[in-house]
Amino acid sequence: MRWWCDRAIGTARKKFEEDEQPKSFQSVGLVIGVTSINTNHPIEYIQCNVSDPDDTQAKISPLTDVTHIFYVTWTSRLTEDENCEANGAMFRNVLRAVIPNAPNLRHVCLQTRTKQYMGPFEAFGKIQPNFYHTLEDILFEEGDKKEGLTWSIHRPNLIFGFLPYSLMNLIGTLCVYAAICKNERLPLKSPGTKAWLYRYSYLVASNANLIAKQQIWVAVDLYVKNEAFNCNNGDVFRWKHLWKVLAEQFGIEDYGFEESEKLSLVEMMKGKDAVWEDIVRENQLQPTKLEEVGLWWFGDLNMREESRIDSMNKSKEHGFLGFRNSKNSFISWIHKMKSYKIVP
């Protein structure tokens, strides 16, 4: 696991001059779960295995100036019971390293997802096991040990963002798939098993920078504490609309859903490693392996989602009015994948 520390003055960040001493009211944010960093902000980066309590204590407990924790990492196991155990241990290791040693710690932001809402409406939050529930229980248990420590829980939906090596980068995966189809002059066929999901199912997305904005809002707002919030762009989309956008961005004219076929990215992308190597070399892209940037199982999973829409009303009622246009967001992240030479 990796983390980085970002120093800021209030809500406005500034880079300190080498001979300038930090102000007494500076805030220090500790973000757990970073896969890449590209910023001009003053960053201190330390790689830490938060599943190892000894490594966590050795590397994180000395950070006595931390004022805010942003926990956004996770690990995957074969069963949900194992997910609960592994993810719970990681989160507890971090909190036990920071809470006793950071006297000015004020707030903990925990990011989960809409897996919180599983099953029928009446069963939301009640289906067990669910490792998100485990994380929340640990947050309350460990947080109670420090007087005045506040918390917030953030539940984004399908995340649109730019993290080429993330285990949940859907847009990056679709870009790689489109690049391979373009290279081989193949139609851009949508994976999935049901045409109506592709054509009619309404979904919502959560822009990565909107999620960050919501978490910072809660962290610095004195009147919004100890609450859980959904986080999405505030609009809806259908895959048939974004699939057209994806095809246009890669110059593919033949695209859509084949009703006579049940397509899987996992199956279609088997044996394409050499093809991707050729694409990387011919287009002078960043050196990557197909398995690093193409998360086919995750693409299949999301392309089979039925309508799942969550409300932003609670955030609005508390004063957070942020939103994003999902189509524009989709396009902007594709452009970023291209500008950073991840895809052609």
Short mmCIF file of C-alpha atoms in Angstrom, two decimals:
data_model
loop_
_atom_site.label_atom_id
_atom_site.label_comp_id
_atom_site.label_asym_id
_atom_site.label_seq_id
_atom_site.Cartn_x
_atom_site.Cartn_y
_atom_site.Cartn_z
CA MET A 1 0.00 0.00 0.00
CA ARG A 2 1.15 3.55 -0.63
CA TRP A 3 0.30 6.86 0.94
CA TRP A 4 1.25 10.46 0.59
CA CYS A 5 1.15 13.47 2.83
CA ASP A 6 -0.05 16.82 1.51
CA ARG A 7 0.47 19.98 3.54
CA ALA A 8 -1.96 22.86 3.15
CA ILE A 9 -2.96 26.13 4.80
CA GLY A 10 -6.68 25.96 5.49
CA THR A 11 -8.41 25.08 2.24
CA ALA A 12 -5.97 26.96 0.00
CA ARG A 13 -2.74 25.12 -0.72
CA LYS A 14 0.59 26.88 -1.12
CA LYS A 15 4.17 25.77 -1.53
CA PHE A 16 6.40 26.95 1.29
CA GLU A 17 9.69 28.57 0.43
CA GLU A 18 12.69 26.63 1.67
CA ASP A 19 13.44 29.19 4.37
CA GLU A 20 9.82 29.75 5.38
CA GLN A 21 8.48 28.04 8.48
CA PRO A 22 5.00 26.46 8.32
CA LYS A 23 2.30 28.46 10.09
CA SER A 24 0.91 27.19 13.36
CA PHE A 25 -2.51 26.61 11.81
CA GLN A 26 -1.32 24.41 8.96
CA SER A 27 -3.30 21.31 8.09
CA VAL A 28 -1.61 18.06 7.18
CA GLY A 29 -3.56 15.51 5.17
CA LEU A 30 -2.61 11.84 5.14
CA VAL A 31 -4.01 9.97 2.13
CA ILE A 32 -3.90 6.19 2.31
CA GLY A 33 -4.15 4.49 -1.07
CA VAL A 34 -2.14 6.29 -3.76
CA THR A 35 -1.09 4.49 -6.93
CA SER A 36 0.52 7.47 -8.65
CA ILE A 37 1.41 11.09 -7.93
CA ASN A 38 1.72 13.93 -10.43
CA THR A 39 1.44 17.31 -8.75
CA ASN A 40 3.34 20.47 -7.92
CA HIS A 41 1.98 20.57 -4.39
CA PRO A 42 4.38 19.89 -1.50
CA ILE A 43 4.15 16.14 -1.19
CA GLU A 44 5.93 13.69 1.07
CA TYR A 45 5.64 10.16 -0.27
CA ILE A 46 6.29 6.98 1.69
CA GLN A 47 5.54 3.46 0.52
CA CYS A 48 4.01 1.48 3.34
CA ASN A 49 2.44 -1.96 3.60
CA VAL A 50 -0.57 -1.11 5.74
CA SER A 51 -1.52 -4.79 5.96
CA ASP A 52 1.60 -5.21 8.10
CA PRO A 53 1.06 -3.66 11.56
CA ASP A 54 4.80 -3.39 12.24
CA ASP A 55 5.53 -1.61 8.95
CA THR A 56 2.55 0.67 9.51
CA GLN A 57 3.70 1.62 13.00
CA ALA A 58 7.27 2.18 11.84
CA LYS A 59 6.38 4.45 8.92
CA ILE A 60 3.14 6.18 9.90
CA SER A 61 3.27 6.63 13.68
CA PRO A 62 6.09 9.24 13.37
CA LEU A 63 3.70 11.50 11.42
CA THR A 64 2.65 13.38 14.51
CA ASP A 65 1.51 16.50 12.63
CA VAL A 66 -1.34 14.79 10.73
CA THR A 67 -4.68 16.60 11.09
CA HIS A 68 -6.83 14.76 8.53
CA ILE A 69 -6.89 11.17 7.26
CA PHE A 70 -8.32 10.28 3.83
CA TYR A 71 -8.64 6.50 3.57
CA VAL A 72 -9.27 5.35 0.00
CA THR A 73 -7.50 2.00 -0.32
CA TRP A 74 -8.77 -1.57 -0.40
CA THR A 75 -7.64 -5.11 -1.12
CA SER A 76 -9.50 -7.97 -2.77
CA ARG A 77 -9.84 -11.52 -1.49
CA LEU A 78 -11.71 -14.60 -2.71
CA THR A 79 -14.56 -14.43 -0.20
CA GLU A 80 -16.34 -11.59 1.54
CA ASP A 81 -15.35 -12.96 4.95
CA GLU A 82 -11.71 -12.72 3.84
CA ASN A 83 -12.36 -9.21 2.49
CA CYS A 84 -13.69 -8.20 5.89
CA GLU A 85 -10.66 -9.59 7.69
CA ALA A 86 -8.01 -8.20 5.32
CA ASN A 87 -9.51 -4.74 4.79
CA GLY A 88 -10.47 -4.40 8.43
CA ALA A 89 -6.91 -5.18 9.53
CA MET A 90 -5.46 -2.59 7.14
CA PHE A 91 -7.77 0.18 8.31
CA ARG A 92 -7.25 -0.65 11.97
CA ASN A 93 -3.47 -0.67 11.52
CA VAL A 94 -3.57 2.87 10.11
CA LEU A 95 -5.87 4.28 12.77
CA ARG A 96 -3.89 2.69 15.59
CA ALA A 97 -0.69 4.16 14.18
CA VAL A 98 -2.07 7.70 13.83
CA ILE A 99 -4.70 8.32 16.51
CA PRO A 100 -2.47 7.86 19.59
CA ASN A 101 0.44 9.78 18.05
CA ALA A 102 -1.14 12.74 16.24
CA PRO A 103 -2.43 15.15 18.91
CA ASN A 104 -3.97 17.52 16.34
CA LEU A 105 -5.84 14.85 14.38
CA ARG A 106 -9.32 16.25 13.73
CA HIS A 107 -11.08 14.23 11.04
CA VAL A 108 -11.12 10.87 9.24
CA CYS A 109 -12.64 10.51 5.75
CA LEU A 110 -13.46 6.91 4.83
CA GLN A 111 -14.25 6.18 1.18
CA THR A 112 -16.27 3.07 0.48
CA ARG A 113 -18.68 2.63 -2.45
CA THR A 114 -22.30 1.92 -3.26
CA LYS A 115 -21.78 -1.73 -2.46
CA GLN A 116 -23.26 -0.43 0.78
CA TYR A 117 -26.62 -0.70 -1.00
CA MET A 118 -26.96 -4.39 -1.82
CA GLY A 119 -30.16 -6.29 -2.43
CA PRO A 120 -33.71 -4.93 -2.18
CA PHE A 121 -34.33 -1.48 -0.71
CA GLU A 122 -35.55 -2.90 2.59
CA ALA A 123 -32.26 -4.79 3.03
CA PHE A 124 -29.87 -1.88 2.45
CA GLY A 125 -27.10 -1.96 5.01
CA LYS A 126 -28.28 -5.26 6.46
CA ILE A 127 -26.86 -7.94 4.14
CA GLN A 128 -23.85 -9.56 5.77
CA PRO A 129 -20.97 -9.99 5.39
CA ASN A 130 -19.94 -6.71 3.75
CA PHE A 131 -16.45 -5.37 4.33
CA TYR A 132 -17.70 -1.78 4.08
CA HIS A 133 -19.71 -2.41 7.24
CA THR A 134 -16.56 -3.78 8.87
CA LEU A 135 -14.66 -0.60 7.99
CA GLU A 136 -17.41 1.60 9.41
CA ASP A 137 -17.48 -0.37 12.66
CA ILE A 138 -13.71 0.03 13.00
CA LEU A 139 -13.98 3.76 12.29
CA PHE A 140 -16.48 4.21 15.11
CA GLU A 141 -14.59 1.94 17.50
CA GLU A 142 -11.15 3.49 17.01
CA GLY A 143 -12.51 7.03 16.61
CA ASP A 144 -14.17 6.88 20.02
CA LYS A 145 -10.73 6.60 21.58
CA LYS A 146 -9.94 10.24 20.75
CA GLU A 147 -12.17 12.99 22.09
CA GLY A 148 -13.35 15.45 19.47
CA LEU A 149 -12.31 13.34 16.48
CA THR A 150 -14.90 13.57 13.71
CA TRP A 151 -15.50 11.34 10.70
CA SER A 152 -17.27 11.14 7.36
CA ILE A 153 -18.10 8.27 5.01
CA HIS A 154 -18.16 8.79 1.24
CA ARG A 155 -19.93 6.41 -1.15
CA PRO A 156 -19.13 7.08 -4.82
CA ASN A 157 -20.73 5.07 -7.59
CA LEU A 158 -18.89 4.03 -10.76
CA ILE A 159 -15.72 6.13 -10.67
CA PHE A 160 -14.56 8.02 -13.76
CA GLY A 161 -10.92 8.96 -13.33
CA PHE A 162 -7.31 8.59 -14.38
CA LEU A 163 -5.22 5.99 -12.61
CA PRO A 164 -3.57 3.72 -15.19
CA TYR A 165 -2.54 1.07 -12.67
CA SER A 166 -5.66 1.14 -10.51
CA LEU A 167 -7.54 -2.11 -9.95
CA MET A 168 -10.78 -0.29 -10.77
CA ASN A 169 -9.98 1.96 -13.74
CA LEU A 170 -12.92 1.34 -16.08
CA ILE A 171 -12.25 4.18 -18.54
CA GLY A 172 -8.63 3.11 -18.93
CA THR A 173 -9.71 -0.47 -19.59
CA LEU A 174 -12.21 0.61 -22.23
CA CYS A 175 -9.59 2.83 -23.87
CA VAL A 176 -7.16 -0.08 -24.15
CA TYR A 177 -9.92 -2.27 -25.61
CA ALA A 178 -10.81 0.42 -28.15
CA ALA A 179 -7.15 0.89 -29.10
CA ILE A 180 -6.80 -2.84 -29.79
CA CYS A 181 -10.01 -2.88 -31.87
CA LYS A 182 -8.76 0.12 -33.85
CA ASN A 183 -5.37 -1.47 -34.42
CA GLU A 184 -6.89 -4.73 -35.66
CA ARG A 185 -9.65 -3.00 -37.65
CA LEU A 186 -12.31 -4.74 -35.59
CA PRO A 187 -15.74 -3.35 -34.66
CA LEU A 188 -16.00 -1.91 -31.17
CA LYS A 189 -18.48 -4.41 -29.78
CA SER A 190 -19.96 -3.78 -26.37
CA PRO A 191 -19.49 -6.62 -23.88
CA GLY A 192 -22.52 -7.87 -22.01
CA THR A 193 -25.32 -10.38 -22.16
CA LYS A 194 -28.49 -8.28 -22.36
CA ALA A 195 -29.23 -5.70 -25.04
CA TRP A 196 -31.67 -3.81 -22.83
CA LEU A 197 -28.93 -3.09 -20.30
CA TYR A 198 -26.85 -1.49 -23.05
CA ARG A 199 -29.75 0.48 -24.51
CA TYR A 200 -32.05 1.37 -21.65
CA SER A 201 -30.38 0.89 -18.26
CA TYR A 202 -29.74 4.20 -16.50
CA LEU A 203 -26.54 4.48 -14.50
CA VAL A 204 -24.67 7.18 -12.59
CA ALA A 205 -20.96 7.93 -12.41
CA SER A 206 -18.72 9.70 -9.91
CA ASN A 207 -15.96 11.93 -11.25
CA ALA A 208 -12.73 11.40 -9.31
CA ASN A 209 -12.12 15.09 -8.71
CA LEU A 210 -15.70 15.56 -7.54
CA ILE A 211 -15.18 12.83 -4.94
CA ALA A 212 -12.04 14.60 -3.74
CA LYS A 213 -13.88 17.92 -3.63
CA GLN A 214 -16.64 16.43 -1.47
CA GLN A 215 -14.14 14.92 0.95
CA ILE A 216 -12.24 18.20 1.31
CA TRP A 217 -15.54 20.03 1.83
CA VAL A 218 -16.44 17.78 4.74
CA ALA A 219 -12.93 17.92 6.17
CA VAL A 220 -12.87 21.72 6.41
CA ASP A 221 -16.55 22.57 7.02
CA LEU A 222 -17.09 23.01 10.74
CA TYR A 223 -20.78 22.14 10.54
CA VAL A 224 -20.72 18.92 8.49
CA LYS A 225 -19.33 16.10 10.59
CA ASN A 226 -20.13 12.49 11.48
CA GLU A 227 -22.23 11.86 8.38
CA ALA A 228 -22.27 9.45 5.43
CA PHE A 229 -22.74 10.85 1.92
CA ASN A 230 -23.34 9.43 -1.52
CA CYS A 231 -21.21 11.03 -4.21
CA ASN A 232 -22.12 11.07 -7.90
CA ASN A 233 -22.10 13.50 -10.81
CA GLY A 234 -25.76 14.37 -10.45
CA ASP A 235 -26.85 13.15 -13.90
CA VAL A 236 -27.48 9.77 -15.55
CA PHE A 237 -26.14 8.00 -18.62
CA ARG A 238 -26.76 4.93 -20.77
CA TRP A 239 -23.92 2.84 -22.11
CA LYS A 240 -25.24 3.11 -25.66
CA HIS A 241 -24.53 6.85 -25.53
CA LEU A 242 -21.04 6.60 -24.03
CA TRP A 243 -20.15 3.71 -26.32
CA LYS A 244 -20.67 6.01 -29.29
CA VAL A 245 -18.41 8.58 -27.61
CA LEU A 246 -15.72 5.93 -27.05
CA ALA A 247 -15.87 4.88 -30.70
CA GLU A 248 -15.61 8.49 -31.87
CA GLN A 249 -12.61 9.18 -29.66
CA PHE A 250 -10.72 6.30 -31.30
CA GLY A 251 -11.98 6.82 -34.84
CA ILE A 252 -14.00 3.60 -35.00
CA GLU A 253 -17.07 3.69 -37.24
CA ASP A 254 -18.44 0.20 -36.57
CA TYR A 255 -19.62 -0.15 -32.97
CA GLY A 256 -22.54 -1.30 -30.85
CA PHE A 257 -24.11 -4.30 -29.16
CA GLU A 258 -24.45 -7.65 -30.92
CA GLU A 259 -27.76 -9.16 -29.83
CA SER A 260 -26.83 -12.57 -31.21
CA GLU A 261 -23.66 -12.76 -29.11
CA LYS A 262 -22.82 -12.76 -25.43
CA LEU A 263 -19.48 -11.04 -25.39
CA SER A 264 -16.91 -10.89 -22.61
CA LEU A 265 -13.85 -8.67 -22.50
CA VAL A 266 -12.03 -11.44 -20.65
CA GLU A 267 -12.59 -13.79 -23.59
CA MET A 268 -12.13 -11.26 -26.40
CA MET A 269 -8.82 -9.98 -25.00
CA LYS A 270 -7.21 -13.39 -24.49
CA GLY A 271 -3.94 -13.65 -26.39
CA LYS A 272 -3.72 -9.92 -27.13
CA ASP A 273 -0.52 -9.29 -25.16
CA ALA A 274 1.67 -9.22 -28.26
CA VAL A 275 -0.81 -6.93 -30.02
CA TRP A 276 -0.59 -4.48 -27.15
CA GLU A 277 3.21 -4.63 -27.18
CA ASP A 278 3.13 -3.66 -30.87
CA ILE A 279 0.71 -0.79 -30.17
CA VAL A 280 2.93 0.53 -27.38
CA ARG A 281 6.06 0.34 -29.52
CA GLU A 282 4.57 1.77 -32.71
CA ASN A 283 2.94 4.70 -30.92
CA GLN A 284 5.81 5.32 -28.48
CA LEU A 285 3.52 4.93 -25.48
CA GLN A 286 4.50 4.53 -21.86
CA PRO A 287 5.84 0.98 -21.46
CA THR A 288 3.01 -1.08 -20.00
CA LYS A 289 1.90 -4.67 -20.09
CA LEU A 290 -1.65 -5.48 -21.14
CA GLU A 291 -2.41 -7.03 -17.77
CA GLU A 292 -1.46 -3.75 -16.07
CA VAL A 293 -3.84 -1.51 -17.99
CA GLY A 294 -6.61 -3.86 -19.12
CA LEU A 295 -8.80 -4.99 -16.22
CA TRP A 296 -11.17 -7.09 -18.28
CA TRP A 297 -13.10 -8.69 -15.43
CA PHE A 298 -13.89 -5.23 -14.06
CA GLY A 299 -15.08 -4.05 -17.46
CA ASP A 300 -17.35 -7.06 -17.82
CA LEU A 301 -18.75 -6.53 -14.35
CA ASN A 302 -19.69 -2.91 -14.96
CA MET A 303 -21.10 -3.47 -18.43
CA ARG A 304 -23.59 -5.92 -16.93
CA GLU A 305 -24.90 -3.54 -14.28
CA GLU A 306 -28.63 -2.99 -14.11
CA SER A 307 -30.00 0.46 -13.31
CA ARG A 308 -28.52 1.70 -10.06
CA ILE A 309 -29.08 5.31 -9.14
CA ASP A 310 -28.28 6.89 -5.78
CA SER A 311 -29.37 10.29 -4.53
CA MET A 312 -27.26 13.38 -3.83
CA ASN A 313 -30.04 15.09 -1.86
CA LYS A 314 -28.36 14.65 1.51
CA SER A 315 -25.16 16.32 0.27
CA LYS A 316 -27.17 19.19 -1.19
CA GLU A 317 -29.11 19.66 2.02
CA HIS A 318 -25.81 19.98 3.91
CA GLY A 319 -24.42 22.51 1.44
CA PHE A 320 -22.43 20.53 -1.12
CA LEU A 321 -23.69 21.50 -4.59
CA GLY A 322 -20.91 20.03 -6.73
CA PHE A 323 -21.76 18.20 -9.96
CA ARG A 324 -20.18 17.02 -13.20
CA ASN A 325 -21.40 16.31 -16.74
CA SER A 326 -20.78 12.57 -17.13
CA LYS A 327 -20.36 12.65 -20.91
CA ASN A 328 -17.83 15.50 -20.72
CA SER A 329 -16.13 13.74 -17.82
CA PHE A 330 -15.86 10.53 -19.85
CA ILE A 331 -14.26 12.42 -22.74
CA SER A 332 -11.86 14.38 -20.52
CA TRP A 333 -10.45 11.23 -18.92
CA ILE A 334 -10.00 9.61 -22.33
CA HIS A 335 -8.04 12.69 -23.40
CA LYS A 336 -5.91 12.41 -20.28
CA MET A 337 -5.16 8.74 -21.01
CA LYS A 338 -3.97 9.86 -24.43
CA SER A 339 -2.03 12.90 -23.26
CA TYR A 340 -0.07 10.78 -20.79
CA LYS A 341 0.72 8.31 -23.58
CA ILE A 342 -1.07 5.38 -21.98
CA VAL A 343 -3.17 4.79 -25.12
CA PRO A 344 -2.71 6.10 -28.69
#
